[in-house]
Amino acid sequence: MVYPPGTVALVDEERVGLVLMHLGRDIDARLRRQLSTAGLTPRHGFTLSHLCDNGPTSQQSLLDVLDVDPSVLVAILNDLENAGLAERKRDPEDRRRHIVVMSEKGRVALTGMHSAMNTIEQEMLADLSPADATQLRELLLKVRPPAGTSPCSGD
Amino acid sequence: MVYPPGTVALVDEERVGLVLMHLGRDIDARLRRQLSTAGLTPRHGFTLSHLCDNGPTSQQSLLDVLDVDPSVLVAILNDLENAGLAERKRDPEDRRRHIVVMSEKGRVALTGMHSAMNTIEQEMLADLSPADATQLRELLLKVRPPAGTSPCSGD
DNA sequence: TATTGTTATACTCTATAACTATA
DNA sequence: TATAGTTATAGAGTATAACAATA
């Protein structure tokens, strides 16, 4: 790097922020590629993951967690329903609400996402010892997630 | 998380890959927000960064590094030229080539990106000790960057 | 004929706003 | 009147393919 006078002198590789950006983008692309054969995107996977973690959920609360536009969630759920991975049911207590339920087929699809991620992580962490990998995990969990951003905003 | 029989039992937060995806996406969004006041995107910043690291460069070699479509690079360079941050010059040795040169104004803009990233990293790493931050940096550099992906593909 | 760069165009993703139905 | 969800539409970002200039 050329260090001109008065310039912050930092190569990309020295910046934790940039490294995280690049790794994150790459993992996203790899997961997207792996899921594409099933016609899904990472965001479909996150939605299934949340349904698996929390059981049947209203669209409203999915919106909070996924932090996407309502119209985007509609498209996601349409895809999942068309693929038979989830289903919308009317909430009898308030007929405006939809309760979203993951199907057994959705469970299988979610398993597929996790095994795709297993593969990706194995490749990524190939040069780290098990102790390093553990420590990396712990350190990453200490990184402060930015205010107002949810973990599932991805597409 | 509900653990159905036969399902990979892993909460999102336990997956290094997912955590990296979410952090990366978030940092990208934050950097984009900070740069937007200057009419720039992270990708403009990476381009300037590469020009700063390597000096005047042909578009062809910028393509290799940034790993974007040629038409996208044209748009990026048009933006940078219109903003007076870089300039295209014909290569006298091969008049098909453009040599891209960063201007002094571009240098200042790049400094701005680095200081924006400083702010972002300080927030992100607020809960890590200096030793933790150093270790995180070292571990991240051991993570294997996926084949065929460059560090500057972002927009 | 191959290479460098550009333009024109279409495609995807996302956001905005108007709409329906229920409360 | 407010809320849950949907639709229609426009905008940004990206990729594809045809093109002009030079080798």
mmCIF file of C-alpha atoms (C1' of nucleotides) in Angstrom:
data_model
loop_
_atom_site.group_PDB
_atom_site.id
_atom_site.type_symbol
_atom_site.label_atom_id
_atom_site.label_comp_id
_atom_site.label_asym_id
_atom_site.label_seq_id
_atom_site.Cartn_x
_atom_site.Cartn_y
_atom_site.Cartn_z
ATOM 1 C CA MET A 1 0.000 0.000 0.000
ATOM 2 C CA VAL A 2 1.165 3.476 -0.859
ATOM 3 C CA TYR A 3 0.983 5.607 2.250
ATOM 4 C CA PRO A 4 0.424 9.194 1.228
ATOM 5 C CA PRO A 5 0.911 11.871 3.858
ATOM 6 C CA GLY A 6 -2.131 12.409 6.052
ATOM 7 C CA THR A 7 -3.824 9.208 4.972
ATOM 8 C CA VAL A 8 -4.952 6.470 7.311
ATOM 9 C CA ALA A 9 -2.453 3.763 6.475
ATOM 10 C CA LEU A 10 -4.296 0.452 6.511
ATOM 11 C CA VAL A 11 -4.284 -2.437 4.127
ATOM 12 C CA ASP A 12 -7.597 -4.196 3.626
ATOM 13 C CA GLU A 13 -6.393 -7.416 5.195
ATOM 14 C CA GLU A 14 -5.602 -5.608 8.416
ATOM 15 C CA ARG A 15 -9.158 -4.402 8.856
ATOM 16 C CA VAL A 16 -11.353 -6.779 10.821
ATOM 17 C CA GLY A 17 -14.424 -5.068 9.419
ATOM 18 C CA LEU A 18 -13.421 -5.571 5.811
ATOM 19 C CA VAL A 19 -12.360 -9.152 6.393
ATOM 20 C CA LEU A 20 -15.728 -9.892 8.004
ATOM 21 C CA MET A 21 -17.545 -8.238 5.112
ATOM 22 C CA HIS A 22 -15.723 -10.311 2.551
ATOM 23 C CA LEU A 23 -16.075 -13.584 4.401
ATOM 24 C CA GLY A 24 -19.752 -12.962 5.022
ATOM 25 C CA ARG A 25 -20.417 -12.171 1.402
ATOM 26 C CA ASP A 26 -18.581 -15.248 0.318
ATOM 27 C CA ILE A 27 -20.409 -17.587 2.649
ATOM 28 C CA ASP A 28 -23.696 -16.102 1.506
ATOM 29 C CA ALA A 29 -22.775 -16.774 -2.116
ATOM 30 C CA ARG A 30 -21.741 -20.340 -1.359
ATOM 31 C CA LEU A 31 -24.878 -21.098 0.626
ATOM 32 C CA ARG A 32 -26.982 -19.538 -2.126
ATOM 33 C CA ARG A 33 -25.316 -21.750 -4.696
ATOM 34 C CA GLN A 34 -25.895 -24.881 -2.641
ATOM 35 C CA LEU A 35 -29.538 -24.046 -1.921
ATOM 36 C CA SER A 36 -30.301 -23.015 -5.499
ATOM 37 C CA THR A 37 -30.653 -26.625 -6.602
ATOM 38 C CA ALA A 38 -33.618 -26.816 -4.220
ATOM 39 C CA GLY A 39 -35.014 -23.508 -5.539
ATOM 40 C CA LEU A 40 -34.367 -21.824 -2.194
ATOM 41 C CA THR A 41 -32.351 -18.839 -0.994
ATOM 42 C CA PRO A 42 -30.629 -18.286 2.351
ATOM 43 C CA ARG A 43 -33.603 -16.170 3.398
ATOM 44 C CA HIS A 44 -35.988 -19.080 2.854
ATOM 45 C CA GLY A 45 -33.665 -21.085 5.047
ATOM 46 C CA PHE A 46 -33.659 -18.493 7.835
ATOM 47 C CA THR A 47 -37.434 -18.399 7.772
ATOM 48 C CA LEU A 48 -37.622 -22.178 8.137
ATOM 49 C CA SER A 49 -35.001 -22.005 10.847
ATOM 50 C CA HIS A 50 -37.063 -19.522 12.840
ATOM 51 C CA LEU A 51 -40.192 -21.619 12.415
ATOM 52 C CA CYS A 52 -38.253 -24.625 13.654
ATOM 53 C CA ASP A 53 -36.899 -22.741 16.665
ATOM 54 C CA ASN A 54 -40.192 -21.133 17.682
ATOM 55 C CA GLY A 55 -42.957 -23.252 16.255
ATOM 56 C CA PRO A 56 -46.008 -21.761 14.505
ATOM 57 C CA THR A 57 -45.652 -17.994 14.261
ATOM 58 C CA SER A 58 -47.677 -15.053 12.976
ATOM 59 C CA GLN A 59 -46.364 -13.210 9.938
ATOM 60 C CA GLN A 60 -46.097 -10.117 12.085
ATOM 61 C CA SER A 61 -43.592 -11.689 14.425
ATOM 62 C CA LEU A 62 -41.718 -13.201 11.492
ATOM 63 C CA LEU A 63 -41.402 -9.649 10.204
ATOM 64 C CA ASP A 64 -39.769 -8.552 13.442
ATOM 65 C CA VAL A 65 -37.261 -11.372 13.375
ATOM 66 C CA LEU A 66 -36.429 -11.390 9.687
ATOM 67 C CA ASP A 67 -36.442 -7.592 9.469
ATOM 68 C CA VAL A 68 -37.710 -7.552 5.902
ATOM 69 C CA ASP A 69 -40.424 -5.588 4.161
ATOM 70 C CA PRO A 70 -43.916 -7.125 4.550
ATOM 71 C CA SER A 71 -44.177 -7.528 0.786
ATOM 72 C CA VAL A 72 -40.920 -9.453 0.781
ATOM 73 C CA LEU A 73 -42.184 -11.800 3.459
ATOM 74 C CA VAL A 74 -45.289 -12.460 1.371
ATOM 75 C CA ALA A 75 -43.075 -13.584 -1.500
ATOM 76 C CA ILE A 76 -40.968 -15.786 0.775
ATOM 77 C CA LEU A 77 -44.036 -17.484 2.251
ATOM 78 C CA ASN A 78 -45.609 -17.926 -1.179
ATOM 79 C CA ASP A 79 -42.476 -19.746 -2.268
ATOM 80 C CA LEU A 80 -42.424 -21.915 0.841
ATOM 81 C CA GLU A 81 -46.116 -22.757 0.465
ATOM 82 C CA ASN A 82 -45.778 -23.560 -3.235
ATOM 83 C CA ALA A 83 -42.903 -25.875 -2.389
ATOM 84 C CA GLY A 84 -44.952 -27.499 0.369
ATOM 85 C CA LEU A 85 -42.441 -26.497 3.039
ATOM 86 C CA ALA A 86 -44.787 -24.356 5.135
ATOM 87 C CA GLU A 87 -48.427 -23.418 5.316
ATOM 88 C CA ARG A 88 -50.447 -20.329 6.285
ATOM 89 C CA LYS A 89 -53.431 -20.880 8.551
ATOM 90 C CA ARG A 90 -55.939 -18.282 9.722
ATOM 91 C CA ASP A 91 -55.703 -17.458 13.418
ATOM 92 C CA PRO A 92 -59.186 -18.240 14.789
ATOM 93 C CA GLU A 93 -58.710 -15.641 17.529
ATOM 94 C CA ASP A 94 -58.059 -12.836 15.073
ATOM 95 C CA ARG A 95 -58.980 -13.678 11.537
ATOM 96 C CA ARG A 96 -56.719 -10.968 10.143
ATOM 97 C CA ARG A 97 -53.690 -12.931 11.265
ATOM 98 C CA HIS A 98 -51.926 -15.760 9.496
ATOM 99 C CA ILE A 99 -50.207 -18.418 11.519
ATOM 100 C CA VAL A 100 -47.291 -19.926 9.633
ATOM 101 C CA VAL A 101 -46.562 -23.587 10.219
ATOM 102 C CA MET A 102 -43.559 -25.504 8.949
ATOM 103 C CA SER A 103 -44.329 -28.865 7.357
ATOM 104 C CA GLU A 104 -42.436 -32.102 7.701
ATOM 105 C CA LYS A 105 -41.074 -31.472 4.230
ATOM 106 C CA GLY A 106 -39.890 -28.078 5.488
ATOM 107 C CA ARG A 107 -38.037 -29.815 8.298
ATOM 108 C CA VAL A 108 -36.207 -31.948 5.786
ATOM 109 C CA ALA A 109 -35.331 -28.885 3.716
ATOM 110 C CA LEU A 110 -33.971 -27.157 6.811
ATOM 111 C CA THR A 111 -31.814 -30.174 7.496
ATOM 112 C CA GLY A 112 -30.489 -29.757 3.977
ATOM 113 C CA MET A 113 -29.500 -26.191 4.697
ATOM 114 C CA HIS A 114 -27.668 -27.219 7.828
ATOM 115 C CA SER A 115 -25.739 -29.910 6.036
ATOM 116 C CA ALA A 116 -24.841 -27.428 3.278
ATOM 117 C CA MET A 117 -23.557 -25.118 5.991
ATOM 118 C CA ASN A 118 -21.631 -27.997 7.521
ATOM 119 C CA THR A 119 -19.794 -28.456 4.255
ATOM 120 C CA ILE A 120 -19.097 -24.748 3.915
ATOM 121 C CA GLU A 121 -17.793 -24.470 7.464
ATOM 122 C CA GLN A 122 -15.540 -27.480 7.066
ATOM 123 C CA GLU A 123 -13.926 -25.915 4.018
ATOM 124 C CA MET A 124 -13.654 -22.523 5.669
ATOM 125 C CA LEU A 125 -12.148 -23.774 8.880
ATOM 126 C CA ALA A 126 -9.840 -26.343 7.304
ATOM 127 C CA ASP A 127 -6.732 -24.422 8.359
ATOM 128 C CA LEU A 128 -7.848 -23.936 11.959
ATOM 129 C CA SER A 129 -7.243 -26.395 14.770
ATOM 130 C CA PRO A 130 -10.327 -27.477 16.719
ATOM 131 C CA ALA A 131 -9.216 -25.199 19.553
ATOM 132 C CA ASP A 132 -8.869 -22.280 17.140
ATOM 133 C CA ALA A 133 -12.311 -22.963 15.707
ATOM 134 C CA THR A 134 -13.839 -22.985 19.165
ATOM 135 C CA GLN A 135 -12.126 -19.777 20.111
ATOM 136 C CA LEU A 136 -13.191 -18.119 16.877
ATOM 137 C CA ARG A 137 -16.776 -19.035 17.627
ATOM 138 C CA GLU A 138 -16.532 -17.564 21.108
ATOM 139 C CA LEU A 139 -14.915 -14.357 19.955
ATOM 140 C CA LEU A 140 -17.473 -13.870 17.192
ATOM 141 C CA LEU A 141 -20.285 -14.121 19.701
ATOM 142 C CA LYS A 142 -18.718 -11.240 21.602
ATOM 143 C CA VAL A 143 -18.790 -9.015 18.555
ATOM 144 C CA ARG A 144 -21.559 -6.557 19.151
ATOM 145 C CA PRO A 145 -24.381 -6.923 16.700
ATOM 146 C CA PRO A 146 -25.339 -3.455 15.503
ATOM 147 C CA ALA A 147 -28.399 -1.821 16.965
ATOM 148 C CA GLY A 148 -31.602 -2.341 15.036
ATOM 149 C CA THR A 149 -30.297 -5.161 12.923
ATOM 150 C CA SER A 150 -31.594 -8.657 13.155
ATOM 151 C CA PRO A 151 -29.568 -11.758 12.371
ATOM 152 C CA CYS A 152 -31.889 -12.876 9.603
ATOM 153 C CA SER A 153 -32.018 -9.944 7.199
ATOM 154 C CA GLY A 154 -30.369 -11.877 4.405
ATOM 155 C CA ASP A 155 -32.085 -12.949 1.248
ATOM 156 C CA MET B 1 -34.932 -24.915 19.127
ATOM 157 C CA VAL B 2 -37.230 -27.851 18.610
ATOM 158 C CA TYR B 3 -35.116 -30.880 17.796
ATOM 159 C CA PRO B 4 -37.151 -33.274 15.681
ATOM 160 C CA PRO B 5 -35.815 -36.788 15.226
ATOM 161 C CA GLY B 6 -33.295 -37.089 12.427
ATOM 162 C CA THR B 7 -32.691 -33.350 12.180
ATOM 163 C CA VAL B 8 -29.322 -31.666 12.526
ATOM 164 C CA ALA B 9 -29.695 -29.968 15.871
ATOM 165 C CA LEU B 10 -28.005 -26.600 15.625
ATOM 166 C CA VAL B 11 -29.169 -23.175 16.628
ATOM 167 C CA ASP B 12 -28.160 -20.365 14.308
ATOM 168 C CA GLU B 13 -25.921 -18.736 16.884
ATOM 169 C CA GLU B 14 -23.837 -21.890 17.147
ATOM 170 C CA ARG B 15 -22.982 -21.844 13.468
ATOM 171 C CA VAL B 16 -19.835 -19.911 12.671
ATOM 172 C CA GLY B 17 -20.899 -19.658 9.058
ATOM 173 C CA LEU B 18 -24.242 -18.057 9.833
ATOM 174 C CA VAL B 19 -22.733 -15.703 12.381
ATOM 175 C CA LEU B 20 -20.157 -14.578 9.820
ATOM 176 C CA MET B 21 -22.877 -14.075 7.201
ATOM 177 C CA HIS B 22 -24.919 -11.903 9.500
ATOM 178 C CA LEU B 23 -22.004 -9.847 10.753
ATOM 179 C CA GLY B 24 -20.725 -9.335 7.224
ATOM 180 C CA ARG B 25 -24.092 -8.221 5.965
ATOM 181 C CA ASP B 26 -24.442 -5.836 8.843
ATOM 182 C CA ILE B 27 -21.053 -4.237 8.404
ATOM 183 C CA ASP B 28 -21.768 -3.833 4.709
ATOM 184 C CA ALA B 29 -25.019 -2.049 5.503
ATOM 185 C CA ARG B 30 -23.347 0.222 8.020
ATOM 186 C CA LEU B 31 -20.484 1.122 5.701
ATOM 187 C CA ARG B 32 -22.976 1.739 2.899
ATOM 188 C CA ARG B 33 -24.952 4.092 5.111
ATOM 189 C CA GLN B 34 -21.840 6.015 6.108
ATOM 190 C CA LEU B 35 -20.547 6.300 2.541
ATOM 191 C CA SER B 36 -23.926 7.236 1.086
ATOM 192 C CA THR B 37 -23.561 10.844 2.205
ATOM 193 C CA ALA B 38 -20.600 11.030 -0.179
ATOM 194 C CA GLY B 39 -22.578 9.329 -2.952
ATOM 195 C CA LEU B 40 -20.334 6.279 -2.785
ATOM 196 C CA THR B 41 -20.837 2.574 -2.131
ATOM 197 C CA PRO B 42 -18.460 0.080 -0.511
ATOM 198 C CA ARG B 43 -17.526 -1.078 -3.994
ATOM 199 C CA HIS B 44 -16.355 2.405 -4.948
ATOM 200 C CA GLY B 45 -14.272 2.330 -1.803
ATOM 201 C CA PHE B 46 -12.693 -1.042 -2.641
ATOM 202 C CA THR B 47 -11.809 0.237 -6.087
ATOM 203 C CA LEU B 48 -10.093 3.298 -4.628
ATOM 204 C CA SER B 49 -8.392 1.064 -2.087
ATOM 205 C CA HIS B 50 -6.963 -1.143 -4.809
ATOM 206 C CA LEU B 51 -5.786 1.882 -6.791
ATOM 207 C CA CYS B 52 -4.104 3.170 -3.649
ATOM 208 C CA ASP B 53 -2.421 -0.173 -2.961
ATOM 209 C CA ASN B 54 -1.219 -0.807 -6.495
ATOM 210 C CA GLY B 55 -1.040 2.543 -8.239
ATOM 211 C CA PRO B 56 -2.351 3.113 -11.786
ATOM 212 C CA THR B 57 -4.005 -0.043 -13.059
ATOM 213 C CA SER B 58 -5.677 -1.235 -16.237
ATOM 214 C CA GLN B 59 -9.390 -1.936 -16.128
ATOM 215 C CA GLN B 60 -8.639 -5.529 -16.980
ATOM 216 C CA SER B 61 -6.618 -6.080 -13.837
ATOM 217 C CA LEU B 62 -9.200 -4.207 -11.780
ATOM 218 C CA LEU B 63 -11.706 -6.728 -13.098
ATOM 219 C CA ASP B 64 -9.602 -9.592 -11.796
ATOM 220 C CA VAL B 65 -9.300 -8.085 -8.356
ATOM 221 C CA LEU B 66 -12.818 -6.749 -7.921
ATOM 222 C CA ASP B 67 -14.367 -9.819 -9.562
ATOM 223 C CA VAL B 68 -17.251 -7.859 -11.051
ATOM 224 C CA ASP B 69 -18.829 -7.834 -14.469
ATOM 225 C CA PRO B 70 -17.031 -5.531 -16.949
ATOM 226 C CA SER B 71 -20.197 -3.468 -17.381
ATOM 227 C CA VAL B 72 -20.353 -2.972 -13.631
ATOM 228 C CA LEU B 73 -16.779 -1.737 -13.550
ATOM 229 C CA VAL B 74 -17.620 0.762 -16.271
ATOM 230 C CA ALA B 75 -20.382 2.157 -14.060
ATOM 231 C CA ILE B 76 -18.097 2.302 -11.030
ATOM 232 C CA LEU B 77 -15.383 4.132 -12.931
ATOM 233 C CA ASN B 78 -17.899 6.515 -14.489
ATOM 234 C CA ASP B 79 -19.042 7.404 -10.981
ATOM 235 C CA LEU B 80 -15.493 7.869 -9.733
ATOM 236 C CA GLU B 81 -14.588 10.005 -12.738
ATOM 237 C CA ASN B 82 -17.707 12.149 -12.440
ATOM 238 C CA ALA B 83 -16.865 12.722 -8.789
ATOM 239 C CA GLY B 84 -13.284 13.600 -9.694
ATOM 240 C CA LEU B 85 -11.883 10.743 -7.599
ATOM 241 C CA ALA B 86 -10.162 8.865 -10.431
ATOM 242 C CA GLU B 87 -9.376 9.273 -14.100
ATOM 243 C CA ARG B 88 -9.087 6.989 -17.119
ATOM 244 C CA LYS B 89 -6.082 7.507 -19.377
ATOM 245 C CA ARG B 90 -5.309 5.673 -22.616
ATOM 246 C CA ASP B 91 -2.333 3.358 -22.406
ATOM 247 C CA PRO B 92 0.095 4.613 -25.092
ATOM 248 C CA GLU B 93 1.532 1.108 -25.467
ATOM 249 C CA ASP B 94 -1.843 -0.439 -26.259
ATOM 250 C CA ARG B 95 -4.475 2.081 -27.112
ATOM 251 C CA ARG B 96 -7.261 -0.369 -26.324
ATOM 252 C CA ARG B 97 -6.375 -0.202 -22.668
ATOM 253 C CA HIS B 98 -7.454 2.314 -20.083
ATOM 254 C CA ILE B 99 -5.132 3.073 -17.223
ATOM 255 C CA VAL B 100 -7.049 4.133 -14.145
ATOM 256 C CA VAL B 101 -5.392 6.683 -11.892
ATOM 257 C CA MET B 102 -6.638 7.786 -8.492
ATOM 258 C CA SER B 103 -6.668 11.531 -7.915
ATOM 259 C CA GLU B 104 -5.704 13.426 -4.792
ATOM 260 C CA LYS B 105 -9.413 13.904 -4.151
ATOM 261 C CA GLY B 106 -9.780 10.134 -4.402
ATOM 262 C CA ARG B 107 -7.124 9.718 -1.761
ATOM 263 C CA VAL B 108 -9.091 11.946 0.575
ATOM 264 C CA ALA B 109 -12.272 9.969 -0.127
ATOM 265 C CA LEU B 110 -10.451 6.731 0.654
ATOM 266 C CA THR B 111 -9.315 8.193 3.951
ATOM 267 C CA GLY B 112 -12.963 8.881 4.640
ATOM 268 C CA MET B 113 -13.844 5.241 4.071
ATOM 269 C CA HIS B 114 -11.137 4.132 6.455
ATOM 270 C CA SER B 115 -12.296 6.456 9.167
ATOM 271 C CA ALA B 116 -15.872 5.256 8.669
ATOM 272 C CA MET B 117 -14.593 1.717 9.081
ATOM 273 C CA ASN B 118 -12.697 2.784 12.191
ATOM 274 C CA THR B 119 -15.954 3.914 13.740
ATOM 275 C CA ILE B 120 -17.740 0.729 12.750
ATOM 276 C CA GLU B 121 -14.979 -1.488 14.130
ATOM 277 C CA GLN B 122 -14.854 0.405 17.399
ATOM 278 C CA GLU B 123 -18.578 -0.160 17.910
ATOM 279 C CA MET B 124 -18.365 -3.797 16.860
ATOM 280 C CA LEU B 125 -15.415 -4.649 19.046
ATOM 281 C CA ALA B 126 -16.521 -2.645 22.075
ATOM 282 C CA ASP B 127 -17.058 -5.791 24.143
ATOM 283 C CA LEU B 128 -13.697 -7.359 23.272
ATOM 284 C CA SER B 129 -10.468 -6.720 25.118
ATOM 285 C CA PRO B 130 -7.528 -5.560 23.013
ATOM 286 C CA ALA B 131 -6.084 -9.061 23.291
ATOM 287 C CA ASP B 132 -9.372 -10.583 22.125
ATOM 288 C CA ALA B 133 -9.517 -8.200 19.181
ATOM 289 C CA THR B 134 -5.993 -9.115 18.156
ATOM 290 C CA GLN B 135 -6.746 -12.802 18.409
ATOM 291 C CA LEU B 136 -9.946 -12.411 16.429
ATOM 292 C CA ARG B 137 -7.999 -10.696 13.668
ATOM 293 C CA GLU B 138 -5.447 -13.504 13.598
ATOM 294 C CA LEU B 139 -8.041 -16.252 13.552
ATOM 295 C CA LEU B 140 -10.040 -14.574 10.796
ATOM 296 C CA LEU B 141 -6.963 -14.438 8.614
ATOM 297 C CA LYS B 142 -6.674 -18.209 8.970
ATOM 298 C CA VAL B 143 -10.176 -18.724 7.655
ATOM 299 C CA ARG B 144 -9.806 -20.060 4.177
ATOM 300 C CA PRO B 145 -11.136 -17.706 1.556
ATOM 301 C CA PRO B 146 -13.198 -19.717 -0.916
ATOM 302 C CA ALA B 147 -11.671 -20.574 -4.237
ATOM 303 C CA GLY B 148 -12.391 -18.192 -7.064
ATOM 304 C CA THR B 149 -13.702 -15.420 -4.882
ATOM 305 C CA SER B 150 -11.996 -12.113 -4.503
ATOM 306 C CA PRO B 151 -12.199 -9.899 -1.451
ATOM 307 C CA CYS B 152 -13.753 -6.997 -3.328
ATOM 308 C CA SER B 153 -16.882 -8.402 -4.941
ATOM 309 C CA GLY B 154 -19.203 -6.273 -2.874
ATOM 310 C CA ASP B 155 -21.092 -3.338 -4.164
ATOM 311 C "C1'" DT C 1 -9.468 -13.000 -35.465
ATOM 312 C "C1'" DA C 2 -8.796 -11.754 -30.530
ATOM 313 C "C1'" DT C 3 -8.884 -8.287 -26.946
ATOM 314 C "C1'" DT C 4 -10.371 -3.948 -24.400
ATOM 315 C "C1'" DG C 5 -13.831 -1.464 -23.156
ATOM 316 C "C1'" DT C 6 -18.701 0.298 -23.840
ATOM 317 C "C1'" DT C 7 -23.646 0.375 -24.530
ATOM 318 C "C1'" DA C 8 -28.289 -1.406 -24.546
ATOM 319 C "C1'" DT C 9 -31.237 -4.422 -22.458
ATOM 320 C "C1'" DA C 10 -33.357 -7.633 -19.447
ATOM 321 C "C1'" DC C 11 -33.635 -9.729 -15.018
ATOM 322 C "C1'" DT C 12 -33.642 -9.941 -9.945
ATOM 323 C "C1'" DC C 13 -34.241 -7.960 -5.605
ATOM 324 C "C1'" DT C 14 -36.147 -4.636 -2.802
ATOM 325 C "C1'" DA C 15 -39.003 -0.700 -1.373
ATOM 326 C "C1'" DT C 16 -43.334 2.278 -1.688
ATOM 327 C "C1'" DA C 17 -47.852 2.925 -1.730
ATOM 328 C "C1'" DA C 18 -52.512 1.643 -2.493
ATOM 329 C "C1'" DC C 19 -55.743 -1.915 -1.555
ATOM 330 C "C1'" DT C 20 -58.794 -5.808 0.986
ATOM 331 C "C1'" DA C 21 -60.350 -7.964 5.117
ATOM 332 C "C1'" DT C 22 -60.933 -7.979 9.629
ATOM 333 C "C1'" DA C 23 -60.992 -5.709 14.269
ATOM 334 C "C1'" DT D 1 -60.079 4.229 12.769
ATOM 335 C "C1'" DA D 2 -56.353 0.869 13.206
ATOM 336 C "C1'" DT D 3 -54.188 -3.512 12.048
ATOM 337 C "C1'" DA D 4 -52.739 -7.884 9.167
ATOM 338 C "C1'" DG D 5 -51.741 -9.061 5.023
ATOM 339 C "C1'" DT D 6 -51.668 -8.522 -0.093
ATOM 340 C "C1'" DT D 7 -50.951 -6.570 -4.658
ATOM 341 C "C1'" DA D 8 -49.123 -3.436 -8.145
ATOM 342 C "C1'" DT D 9 -45.522 -0.738 -9.395
ATOM 343 C "C1'" DA D 10 -41.201 1.523 -9.564
ATOM 344 C "C1'" DG D 11 -36.409 1.709 -8.397
ATOM 345 C "C1'" DA D 12 -31.639 0.053 -7.702
ATOM 346 C "C1'" DG D 13 -28.139 -3.436 -8.729
ATOM 347 C "C1'" DT D 14 -26.489 -6.938 -11.592
ATOM 348 C "C1'" DA D 15 -25.771 -9.818 -15.554
ATOM 349 C "C1'" DT D 16 -26.076 -10.888 -20.771
ATOM 350 C "C1'" DA D 17 -25.144 -9.961 -25.172
ATOM 351 C "C1'" DA D 18 -24.239 -7.060 -29.044
ATOM 352 C "C1'" DC D 19 -21.140 -3.380 -30.394
ATOM 353 C "C1'" DA D 20 -16.809 -0.093 -31.554
ATOM 354 C "C1'" DA D 21 -12.012 0.493 -31.472
ATOM 355 C "C1'" DT D 22 -7.545 -1.389 -31.510
ATOM 356 C "C1'" DA D 23 -4.206 -5.098 -31.846
#
